[in-house]
């Protein structure tokens, strides 16, 4: 039997018949010896895969929980005593989008170079408890009667969103860095979970509103569900060292860390080289999300069919697209950009649908009037978004040397958010175009 220190705890590994010794540094900087088995163990019952799906749900949970609770904020909390909305209510989604995505973007990029929390694995230990505290505070705000001070409630909520997504940016970046040391499909598992997160939030919102007639009670249980999910994420993180499959790949990573220390003492991580090497796939990820967020939900959403043709369709088919990559990985990295660039057609297609921006007199002709054609376009856009995004996220870390895959994985997470933010900003031009 061999023992080594991993994530601050002692882990015992059975000594297999065929093995070779590999030295690496433990978190306390001491040399330890661990067995490297000839054949990597299997992910029994897909437990590690499911854990990363769960963390994928977690990384987008803050965004989805707040955006799906639009009715709670606009129609209840930000309404005055006569139930008419305040000035802030009309711009809540715009404020919330900037308050969430800009800090998320900044801290995703900062975490690549500074590794907030030290070792990458500590990023989760530091961030999830902070996210839990913020959601608990959100539940407390739901319990409080704020009808006499809706404006103060608005700014407290915005500040809460800024802090939440700053912390979540580090968590988001860390999860992709951890998945990058595993085979391709585990990065796909995080993307799959991220896309499932929207469906999960929508279902929880519908169920809580259906079961509880009170906005306050429904919101309390709605946000309590997010707290439960993050408690499970935190618990499953500590279960990873007990899994032979994950432990094997972590040992390989720490072995590469040791080799880097021994061979490159005094040198820095070649961030620019890693970025340039992975750039083709990073561009695929960026452009896929850029096109998607340019039309969703700003142009994609329709006033009369928004629940079905926009949010439900998008979340369902983007999830199916991500799920497909766990079975099929085609096209190969060299040709992926062709299909990514082809998605540019969705921008004019949606603009030629019956897109009617509020307060704008449309001059561009409406060429697509059939609702079924509109829905089919929405399905293809959503499915291709989930599928191509997943492929790009899976391919990017594998374009660099194994010892740099964690950094490449963190670059993909940051470039994903960059595509989201850029797409949202670009969508503001469309009212002027039509």
CSV table of C-alpha atoms in Angstrom, one decimal:
chain,number,residue,atom,x,y,z
A,1,UNK,CA,0.0,0.0,0.0
A,2,UNK,CA,1.2,3.5,-0.8
A,3,UNK,CA,0.0,6.8,0.8
A,4,UNK,CA,0.2,10.3,-0.5
A,5,UNK,CA,-1.2,13.7,0.3
A,6,UNK,CA,-3.9,15.0,-2.1
A,7,UNK,CA,-6.2,18.0,-1.5
A,8,UNK,CA,-5.0,18.2,2.1
A,9,UNK,CA,-6.0,14.6,3.1
A,10,UNK,CA,-4.1,11.3,3.2
A,11,UNK,CA,-5.1,9.0,0.4
A,12,UNK,CA,-4.1,5.3,0.3
A,13,UNK,CA,-3.6,3.6,-3.1
A,14,UNK,CA,-3.4,-0.2,-3.5
A,15,UNK,CA,-0.2,-1.3,-5.2
A,16,UNK,CA,-1.1,-2.9,-8.5
A,17,UNK,CA,0.8,-5.8,-10.2
A,18,UNK,CA,2.2,-3.6,-13.0
A,19,UNK,CA,3.4,-0.1,-12.0
A,20,UNK,CA,6.2,2.4,-12.1
A,21,UNK,CA,7.1,4.9,-9.5
A,22,UNK,CA,6.5,8.6,-10.2
A,23,UNK,CA,7.6,11.4,-7.9
A,24,UNK,CA,5.6,14.6,-7.6
A,25,UNK,CA,5.1,17.5,-5.2
A,26,UNK,CA,2.2,17.4,-2.8
A,27,UNK,CA,0.4,20.6,-1.9
A,28,UNK,CA,2.8,21.0,1.1
A,29,UNK,CA,5.8,20.9,-1.3
A,30,UNK,CA,7.2,17.6,0.0
A,31,UNK,CA,8.3,14.8,-2.3
A,32,UNK,CA,6.0,11.8,-2.2
A,33,UNK,CA,5.9,8.6,-4.2
A,34,UNK,CA,2.7,7.3,-5.9
A,35,UNK,CA,2.1,4.3,-8.2
A,36,UNK,CA,1.6,4.9,-11.9
A,37,UNK,CA,-0.4,1.9,-13.2
A,38,UNK,CA,0.2,0.7,-16.8
A,39,UNK,CA,-3.5,0.8,-17.7
A,40,UNK,CA,-5.5,3.8,-16.6
A,41,UNK,CA,-8.6,2.8,-14.5
A,42,UNK,CA,-12.1,3.2,-15.8
A,43,UNK,CA,-14.6,5.8,-14.7
A,44,UNK,CA,-16.8,3.2,-13.0
A,45,UNK,CA,-20.5,4.1,-13.3
A,46,UNK,CA,-19.5,7.3,-15.0
A,47,UNK,CA,-19.2,8.9,-11.5
A,48,UNK,CA,-16.5,11.5,-12.4
A,49,UNK,CA,-18.4,12.3,-15.6
A,50,UNK,CA,-21.6,13.0,-13.6
A,51,UNK,CA,-19.7,15.1,-11.1
A,52,UNK,CA,-18.4,17.3,-13.8
A,53,UNK,CA,-21.9,17.6,-15.3
A,54,UNK,CA,-23.1,18.7,-11.8
A,55,UNK,CA,-20.4,21.3,-11.6
A,56,UNK,CA,-21.3,22.4,-15.1
A,57,UNK,CA,-24.8,23.1,-13.8
A,58,UNK,CA,-23.2,24.9,-10.9
A,59,UNK,CA,-21.1,27.3,-13.0
A,60,UNK,CA,-24.1,28.8,-14.7
A,61,UNK,CA,-26.5,28.4,-11.8
A,62,UNK,CA,-26.1,32.1,-10.6
A,63,UNK,CA,-26.8,33.5,-14.1
A,64,UNK,CA,-29.8,31.2,-14.8
A,65,UNK,CA,-31.4,31.5,-11.4
A,66,UNK,CA,-31.4,35.3,-11.5
A,67,UNK,CA,-32.5,35.7,-15.1
A,68,UNK,CA,-35.3,33.1,-14.8
A,69,UNK,CA,-36.6,34.9,-11.7
A,70,UNK,CA,-37.5,38.0,-13.8
A,71,UNK,CA,-41.1,38.0,-12.7
A,72,UNK,CA,-40.1,37.8,-9.0
A,73,UNK,CA,-37.9,40.9,-9.3
A,74,UNK,CA,-39.8,43.0,-11.7
A,75,UNK,CA,-43.5,42.2,-10.8
A,76,UNK,CA,-43.0,41.7,-7.1
A,77,UNK,CA,-39.9,43.1,-5.4
A,78,UNK,CA,-39.5,46.2,-7.7
A,79,UNK,CA,-43.2,47.0,-7.8
A,80,UNK,CA,-44.6,49.8,-5.7
A,81,UNK,CA,-47.5,49.5,-3.3
A,82,UNK,CA,-50.0,50.0,-6.1
A,83,UNK,CA,-48.2,47.0,-7.9
A,84,UNK,CA,-47.0,49.3,-10.8
A,85,UNK,CA,-43.3,48.7,-11.6
A,86,UNK,CA,-40.7,51.2,-10.6
A,87,UNK,CA,-38.4,52.9,-13.1
A,88,UNK,CA,-35.7,50.4,-12.3
A,89,UNK,CA,-37.9,47.5,-13.1
A,90,UNK,CA,-38.1,48.3,-16.8
A,91,UNK,CA,-34.3,48.1,-17.1
A,92,UNK,CA,-33.7,45.2,-14.7
A,93,UNK,CA,-32.6,42.6,-17.3
A,94,UNK,CA,-30.1,45.1,-18.9
A,95,UNK,CA,-28.7,46.1,-15.5
A,96,UNK,CA,-28.5,42.5,-14.4
A,97,UNK,CA,-26.8,41.3,-17.6
A,98,UNK,CA,-24.0,43.9,-17.2
A,99,UNK,CA,-23.7,43.4,-13.5
A,100,UNK,CA,-23.2,39.6,-14.0
A,101,UNK,CA,-21.3,39.1,-17.2
A,102,UNK,CA,-18.7,41.9,-16.9
A,103,UNK,CA,-17.3,40.8,-13.5
A,104,UNK,CA,-17.6,37.2,-14.7
A,105,UNK,CA,-15.5,38.1,-17.7
A,106,UNK,CA,-12.9,40.0,-15.7
A,107,UNK,CA,-12.3,37.4,-13.1
A,108,UNK,CA,-12.2,34.6,-15.6
A,109,UNK,CA,-9.2,36.2,-17.2
A,110,UNK,CA,-7.6,37.3,-14.0
A,111,UNK,CA,-7.8,33.7,-12.6
A,112,UNK,CA,-5.7,32.4,-15.5
A,113,UNK,CA,-2.7,34.4,-14.6
A,114,UNK,CA,-3.0,34.8,-10.8
A,115,UNK,CA,-4.7,31.5,-9.9
A,116,UNK,CA,-6.9,33.1,-7.2
A,117,UNK,CA,-6.8,30.7,-4.2
A,118,UNK,CA,-3.3,29.4,-5.1
A,119,UNK,CA,-3.4,25.8,-6.5
A,120,UNK,CA,-6.2,25.4,-9.1
A,121,UNK,CA,-8.0,22.8,-6.9
A,122,UNK,CA,-8.3,25.4,-4.1
A,123,UNK,CA,-10.4,27.6,-6.4
A,124,UNK,CA,-13.5,25.5,-5.7
A,125,UNK,CA,-12.8,25.3,-1.9
A,126,UNK,CA,-12.6,29.1,-1.8
A,127,UNK,CA,-15.5,30.0,-4.1
A,128,UNK,CA,-18.4,27.7,-3.5
A,129,UNK,CA,-18.8,28.7,0.2
A,130,UNK,CA,-18.8,32.3,-0.8
A,131,UNK,CA,-21.5,31.6,-3.5
A,132,UNK,CA,-23.5,29.8,-0.8
A,133,UNK,CA,-23.3,32.8,1.5
A,134,UNK,CA,-24.6,35.1,-1.2
A,135,UNK,CA,-27.5,32.8,-2.1
A,136,UNK,CA,-28.4,32.6,1.6
A,137,UNK,CA,-28.4,36.4,1.7
A,138,UNK,CA,-30.7,36.4,-1.4
A,139,UNK,CA,-33.2,34.1,0.5
A,140,UNK,CA,-33.1,36.5,3.5
A,141,UNK,CA,-33.9,39.4,1.1
A,142,UNK,CA,-36.8,37.4,-0.3
A,143,UNK,CA,-38.2,37.1,3.3
A,144,UNK,CA,-38.0,40.8,4.0
A,145,UNK,CA,-40.8,43.1,3.0
A,146,UNK,CA,-39.1,45.7,0.8
A,147,UNK,CA,-42.2,47.2,-0.7
A,148,UNK,CA,-41.4,50.6,0.9
A,149,UNK,CA,-37.8,50.8,-0.4
A,150,UNK,CA,-37.8,49.1,-3.9
A,151,UNK,CA,-35.0,51.3,-5.2
A,152,UNK,CA,-32.7,50.4,-2.3
A,153,UNK,CA,-33.6,46.7,-2.9
A,154,UNK,CA,-32.7,47.1,-6.6
A,155,UNK,CA,-29.2,48.4,-5.8
A,156,UNK,CA,-28.6,45.8,-3.1
A,157,UNK,CA,-29.5,43.2,-5.6
A,158,UNK,CA,-27.2,44.6,-8.3
A,159,UNK,CA,-24.3,44.8,-5.8
A,160,UNK,CA,-25.1,41.2,-4.8
A,161,UNK,CA,-25.0,40.1,-8.5
A,162,UNK,CA,-21.7,41.8,-9.1
A,163,UNK,CA,-20.1,40.0,-6.1
A,164,UNK,CA,-21.7,36.7,-6.9
A,165,UNK,CA,-20.5,36.7,-10.5
A,166,UNK,CA,-17.0,37.9,-9.6
A,167,UNK,CA,-16.6,34.8,-7.3
A,168,UNK,CA,-18.4,32.6,-9.9
A,169,UNK,CA,-15.9,33.7,-12.6
A,170,UNK,CA,-13.1,32.1,-10.6
A,171,UNK,CA,-15.2,28.9,-10.0
A,172,UNK,CA,-16.2,28.7,-13.7
A,173,UNK,CA,-12.6,29.1,-14.8
A,174,UNK,CA,-11.3,26.5,-12.2
A,175,UNK,CA,-13.8,23.8,-13.2
A,176,UNK,CA,-12.7,24.0,-16.8
A,177,UNK,CA,-9.1,23.8,-15.8
A,178,UNK,CA,-9.8,20.7,-13.7
A,179,UNK,CA,-11.7,19.0,-16.5
A,180,UNK,CA,-8.9,19.7,-19.0
A,181,UNK,CA,-6.6,17.1,-17.4
A,182,UNK,CA,-9.1,14.4,-18.2
A,183,UNK,CA,-10.1,12.9,-21.5
A,184,UNK,CA,-12.1,15.0,-24.1
A,185,UNK,CA,-15.6,14.1,-23.0
A,186,UNK,CA,-15.1,15.5,-19.5
A,187,UNK,CA,-14.8,19.0,-20.8
A,188,UNK,CA,-17.9,18.1,-22.8
A,189,UNK,CA,-19.5,17.1,-19.5
A,190,UNK,CA,-19.0,20.6,-18.0
A,191,UNK,CA,-20.5,22.2,-21.2
A,192,UNK,CA,-23.4,19.7,-21.0
A,193,UNK,CA,-24.1,20.6,-17.4
A,194,UNK,CA,-23.9,24.3,-18.2
A,195,UNK,CA,-26.6,23.9,-20.9
A,196,UNK,CA,-28.7,21.8,-18.5
A,197,UNK,CA,-28.5,24.6,-16.0
A,198,UNK,CA,-30.9,26.7,-17.9
A,199,UNK,CA,-33.5,23.9,-18.2
A,200,UNK,CA,-33.1,23.1,-14.5
A,201,UNK,CA,-33.7,26.8,-13.5
A,202,UNK,CA,-36.7,27.0,-15.7
A,203,UNK,CA,-38.3,23.8,-14.3
A,204,UNK,CA,-37.6,24.8,-10.7
A,205,UNK,CA,-39.1,28.3,-11.4
A,206,UNK,CA,-42.3,26.8,-12.9
A,207,UNK,CA,-42.6,24.2,-10.1
A,208,UNK,CA,-42.1,26.7,-7.3
A,209,UNK,CA,-44.6,29.2,-8.9
A,210,UNK,CA,-47.2,26.4,-9.4
A,211,UNK,CA,-46.9,24.9,-5.9
A,212,UNK,CA,-46.8,28.3,-4.0
A,213,UNK,CA,-49.2,31.1,-4.8
A,214,UNK,CA,-47.1,33.6,-2.9
A,215,UNK,CA,-44.3,35.3,-4.8
A,216,UNK,CA,-42.3,35.5,-1.6
A,217,UNK,CA,-42.7,31.8,-0.7
A,218,UNK,CA,-42.0,30.7,-4.3
A,219,UNK,CA,-38.8,32.7,-4.4
A,220,UNK,CA,-37.6,31.4,-1.1
A,221,UNK,CA,-37.9,27.8,-2.2
A,222,UNK,CA,-36.6,28.7,-5.7
A,223,UNK,CA,-33.3,30.1,-4.3
A,224,UNK,CA,-33.1,27.4,-1.6
A,225,UNK,CA,-32.8,24.9,-4.5
A,226,UNK,CA,-29.7,26.7,-5.8
A,227,UNK,CA,-28.2,26.4,-2.3
A,228,UNK,CA,-28.9,22.7,-2.2
A,229,UNK,CA,-27.2,22.3,-5.6
A,230,UNK,CA,-24.1,24.1,-4.5
A,231,UNK,CA,-23.9,22.1,-1.3
A,232,UNK,CA,-23.9,18.9,-3.5
A,233,UNK,CA,-21.2,20.4,-5.7
A,234,UNK,CA,-19.0,21.2,-2.7
A,235,UNK,CA,-19.5,17.6,-1.3
A,236,UNK,CA,-18.8,15.9,-4.6
A,237,UNK,CA,-15.6,17.8,-5.1
A,238,UNK,CA,-14.2,16.1,-2.0
A,239,UNK,CA,-15.3,12.8,-3.3
A,240,UNK,CA,-13.1,13.1,-6.4
A,241,UNK,CA,-9.9,12.0,-4.6
A,242,UNK,CA,-11.6,8.8,-3.6
A,243,UNK,CA,-12.2,7.8,-7.2
A,244,UNK,CA,-9.3,5.8,-8.8
A,245,UNK,CA,-10.0,7.2,-12.3
A,246,UNK,CA,-9.7,10.9,-11.2
A,247,UNK,CA,-6.8,10.1,-8.8
A,248,UNK,CA,-4.8,8.5,-11.7
A,249,UNK,CA,-5.2,11.6,-13.9
A,250,UNK,CA,-4.4,13.9,-11.0
A,251,UNK,CA,-1.2,12.0,-10.3
A,252,UNK,CA,-0.3,12.4,-14.0
A,253,UNK,CA,-0.9,16.1,-13.7
A,254,UNK,CA,1.3,16.4,-10.6
A,255,UNK,CA,4.0,14.4,-12.3
A,256,UNK,CA,4.0,16.9,-15.1
A,257,UNK,CA,4.1,19.7,-12.5
A,258,UNK,CA,7.2,18.2,-11.0
A,259,UNK,CA,8.9,17.8,-14.4
A,260,UNK,CA,8.1,21.4,-15.1
A,261,UNK,CA,9.7,22.4,-11.8
A,262,UNK,CA,12.8,20.3,-12.4
A,263,UNK,CA,13.3,21.3,-16.1
A,264,UNK,CA,12.1,24.9,-16.1
A,265,UNK,CA,13.2,26.3,-12.8
A,266,UNK,CA,13.1,30.1,-13.0
A,267,UNK,CA,10.9,30.1,-16.0
A,268,UNK,CA,7.2,31.1,-16.3
A,269,UNK,CA,4.2,29.4,-17.8
A,270,UNK,CA,4.4,30.4,-21.5
A,271,UNK,CA,0.9,31.9,-21.6
A,272,UNK,CA,1.3,33.5,-25.0
A,273,UNK,CA,2.6,30.3,-26.6
A,274,UNK,CA,-0.3,28.3,-25.1
A,275,UNK,CA,-2.8,30.9,-26.3
A,276,UNK,CA,-1.5,31.0,-29.8
A,277,UNK,CA,-1.3,27.2,-30.0
A,278,UNK,CA,-4.9,26.8,-28.9
A,279,UNK,CA,-6.1,29.9,-30.8
A,280,UNK,CA,-7.9,28.1,-33.7
A,281,UNK,CA,-10.1,26.2,-31.2
A,282,UNK,CA,-10.5,29.3,-29.0
A,283,UNK,CA,-11.7,31.2,-32.0
A,284,UNK,CA,-14.2,28.4,-32.7
A,285,UNK,CA,-15.6,28.7,-29.1
A,286,UNK,CA,-15.7,32.5,-29.2
A,287,UNK,CA,-17.5,32.8,-32.6
A,288,UNK,CA,-20.0,30.1,-31.8
A,289,UNK,CA,-21.0,31.9,-28.6
A,290,UNK,CA,-20.8,35.3,-30.3
A,291,UNK,CA,-23.4,34.3,-33.0
A,292,UNK,CA,-25.6,32.6,-30.4
A,293,UNK,CA,-25.8,35.5,-28.0
A,294,UNK,CA,-26.2,38.0,-30.8
A,295,UNK,CA,-29.6,36.5,-31.6
A,296,UNK,CA,-30.5,34.8,-28.2
A,297,UNK,CA,-32.6,36.1,-26.5
A,298,UNK,CA,-32.6,39.6,-27.9
A,299,UNK,CA,-33.8,38.7,-31.5
A,300,UNK,CA,-34.8,35.1,-30.9
A,301,UNK,CA,-37.5,35.9,-28.3
A,302,UNK,CA,-40.9,36.5,-29.7
A,303,UNK,CA,-43.5,38.4,-27.6
A,304,UNK,CA,-46.3,35.8,-28.0
A,305,UNK,CA,-44.3,32.6,-28.0
A,306,UNK,CA,-41.3,33.4,-25.8
A,307,UNK,CA,-41.7,30.5,-23.3
A,308,UNK,CA,-41.9,27.8,-25.9
A,309,UNK,CA,-40.1,28.9,-29.1
A,310,UNK,CA,-37.3,30.8,-27.3
A,311,UNK,CA,-36.3,29.7,-23.9
A,312,UNK,CA,-37.6,26.1,-23.8
A,313,UNK,CA,-36.5,25.4,-27.4
A,314,UNK,CA,-33.0,26.9,-26.9
A,315,UNK,CA,-32.3,25.3,-23.6
A,316,UNK,CA,-33.5,21.9,-24.7
A,317,UNK,CA,-31.7,21.7,-28.1
A,318,UNK,CA,-28.5,23.3,-26.9
A,319,UNK,CA,-28.4,20.6,-24.2
A,320,UNK,CA,-29.0,17.9,-26.8
A,321,UNK,CA,-26.2,19.3,-29.0
A,322,UNK,CA,-23.8,19.1,-26.0
A,323,UNK,CA,-25.0,15.6,-25.2
A,324,UNK,CA,-24.3,14.5,-28.8
A,325,UNK,CA,-20.6,15.3,-28.4
A,326,UNK,CA,-20.2,12.6,-25.7
A,327,UNK,CA,-21.0,10.0,-28.5
A,328,UNK,CA,-19.7,11.7,-31.7
A,329,UNK,CA,-16.8,14.1,-32.2
A,330,UNK,CA,-17.1,15.3,-35.8
A,331,UNK,CA,-15.8,17.3,-37.5
A,332,UNK,CA,-12.2,17.0,-36.5
A,333,UNK,CA,-10.3,20.0,-35.1
A,334,UNK,CA,-9.0,21.1,-38.5
A,335,UNK,CA,-12.4,21.4,-40.1
A,336,UNK,CA,-14.5,22.7,-37.2
A,337,UNK,CA,-14.0,26.3,-38.1
A,338,UNK,CA,-15.9,25.8,-41.4
A,339,UNK,CA,-19.1,24.8,-39.6
A,340,UNK,CA,-18.6,27.5,-37.0
A,341,UNK,CA,-18.4,30.2,-39.6
A,342,UNK,CA,-21.4,28.8,-41.4
A,343,UNK,CA,-23.5,29.7,-38.3
A,344,UNK,CA,-23.1,33.4,-39.3
A,345,UNK,CA,-26.2,32.9,-41.4
A,346,UNK,CA,-28.4,32.8,-38.3
A,347,UNK,CA,-27.9,36.6,-37.7
A,348,UNK,CA,-29.6,37.7,-41.0
A,349,UNK,CA,-32.1,34.8,-40.8
A,350,UNK,CA,-33.5,36.0,-37.4
A,351,UNK,CA,-33.4,39.6,-38.5
A,352,UNK,CA,-35.6,38.7,-41.5
A,353,UNK,CA,-38.1,37.1,-39.1
A,354,UNK,CA,-40.8,39.2,-37.5
A,355,UNK,CA,-38.4,40.9,-35.1
A,356,UNK,CA,-40.0,44.0,-33.6
A,357,UNK,CA,-37.8,45.9,-31.2
A,358,UNK,CA,-39.7,47.9,-28.6
A,359,UNK,CA,-40.1,51.5,-29.6
A,360,UNK,CA,-38.6,51.0,-33.1
A,361,UNK,CA,-40.5,51.4,-36.4
A,362,UNK,CA,-39.2,48.4,-38.5
A,363,UNK,CA,-38.2,49.3,-42.1
A,364,UNK,CA,-36.4,46.0,-43.0
A,365,UNK,CA,-38.8,43.7,-44.8
A,366,UNK,CA,-40.1,40.6,-43.0
A,367,UNK,CA,-39.2,37.7,-45.3
A,368,UNK,CA,-39.9,34.8,-42.9
A,369,UNK,CA,-43.5,34.8,-41.8
A,370,UNK,CA,-44.2,31.1,-41.3
A,371,UNK,CA,-44.0,30.1,-37.6
A,372,UNK,CA,-42.8,26.6,-38.3
A,373,UNK,CA,-39.9,27.8,-40.4
A,374,UNK,CA,-39.0,30.2,-37.6
A,375,UNK,CA,-39.1,27.4,-35.0
A,376,UNK,CA,-36.9,25.1,-37.2
A,377,UNK,CA,-34.3,27.9,-37.6
A,378,UNK,CA,-34.4,28.2,-33.8
A,379,UNK,CA,-33.9,24.5,-33.3
A,380,UNK,CA,-30.9,24.3,-35.7
A,381,UNK,CA,-29.3,27.4,-34.2
A,382,UNK,CA,-29.7,26.0,-30.7
A,383,UNK,CA,-28.5,22.5,-31.5
A,384,UNK,CA,-25.5,23.6,-33.5
A,385,UNK,CA,-24.6,26.1,-30.7
A,386,UNK,CA,-24.4,23.3,-28.1
A,387,UNK,CA,-22.7,20.9,-30.4
A,388,UNK,CA,-20.0,23.1,-31.9
A,389,UNK,CA,-19.3,24.9,-28.6
A,390,UNK,CA,-18.7,21.6,-26.9
A,391,UNK,CA,-16.4,20.4,-29.6
A,392,UNK,CA,-14.3,23.6,-29.4
A,393,UNK,CA,-14.1,23.4,-25.6
A,394,UNK,CA,-13.0,19.7,-25.9
A,395,UNK,CA,-10.5,20.2,-28.6
A,396,UNK,CA,-8.7,23.3,-27.3
A,397,UNK,CA,-6.9,21.8,-24.2
A,398,UNK,CA,-5.6,18.9,-26.4
A,399,UNK,CA,-3.8,21.2,-28.8
A,400,UNK,CA,-1.1,21.9,-26.2
A,401,UNK,CA,1.4,19.8,-24.2
A,402,UNK,CA,-0.2,17.8,-21.3
A,403,UNK,CA,1.5,20.0,-18.7
A,404,UNK,CA,-0.2,23.1,-20.1
A,405,UNK,CA,-3.7,21.6,-20.6
A,406,UNK,CA,-5.0,23.1,-17.3
A,407,UNK,CA,-4.0,26.6,-18.5
A,408,UNK,CA,-5.5,26.0,-21.9
A,409,UNK,CA,-8.7,24.8,-20.3
A,410,UNK,CA,-8.9,28.0,-18.3
A,411,UNK,CA,-8.4,30.0,-21.5
A,412,UNK,CA,-11.4,28.2,-23.1
A,413,UNK,CA,-13.6,29.2,-20.1
A,414,UNK,CA,-12.5,32.8,-20.4
A,415,UNK,CA,-12.9,33.0,-24.1
A,416,UNK,CA,-16.4,31.4,-23.7
A,417,UNK,CA,-17.5,34.3,-21.5
A,418,UNK,CA,-15.8,36.8,-23.9
A,419,UNK,CA,-18.0,35.4,-26.7
A,420,UNK,CA,-21.1,35.7,-24.5
A,421,UNK,CA,-20.4,39.4,-23.5
A,422,UNK,CA,-19.4,40.4,-27.1
A,423,UNK,CA,-22.5,38.8,-28.5
A,424,UNK,CA,-24.8,40.6,-26.0
A,425,UNK,CA,-23.2,43.9,-26.8
A,426,UNK,CA,-23.4,43.3,-30.6
A,427,UNK,CA,-27.2,42.6,-30.3
A,428,UNK,CA,-27.8,46.2,-29.2
A,429,UNK,CA,-27.1,47.2,-32.9
A,430,UNK,CA,-29.9,45.2,-34.3
A,431,UNK,CA,-32.8,47.6,-33.5
A,432,UNK,CA,-30.9,50.2,-35.6
A,433,UNK,CA,-30.3,47.8,-38.4
A,434,UNK,CA,-34.0,46.8,-38.8
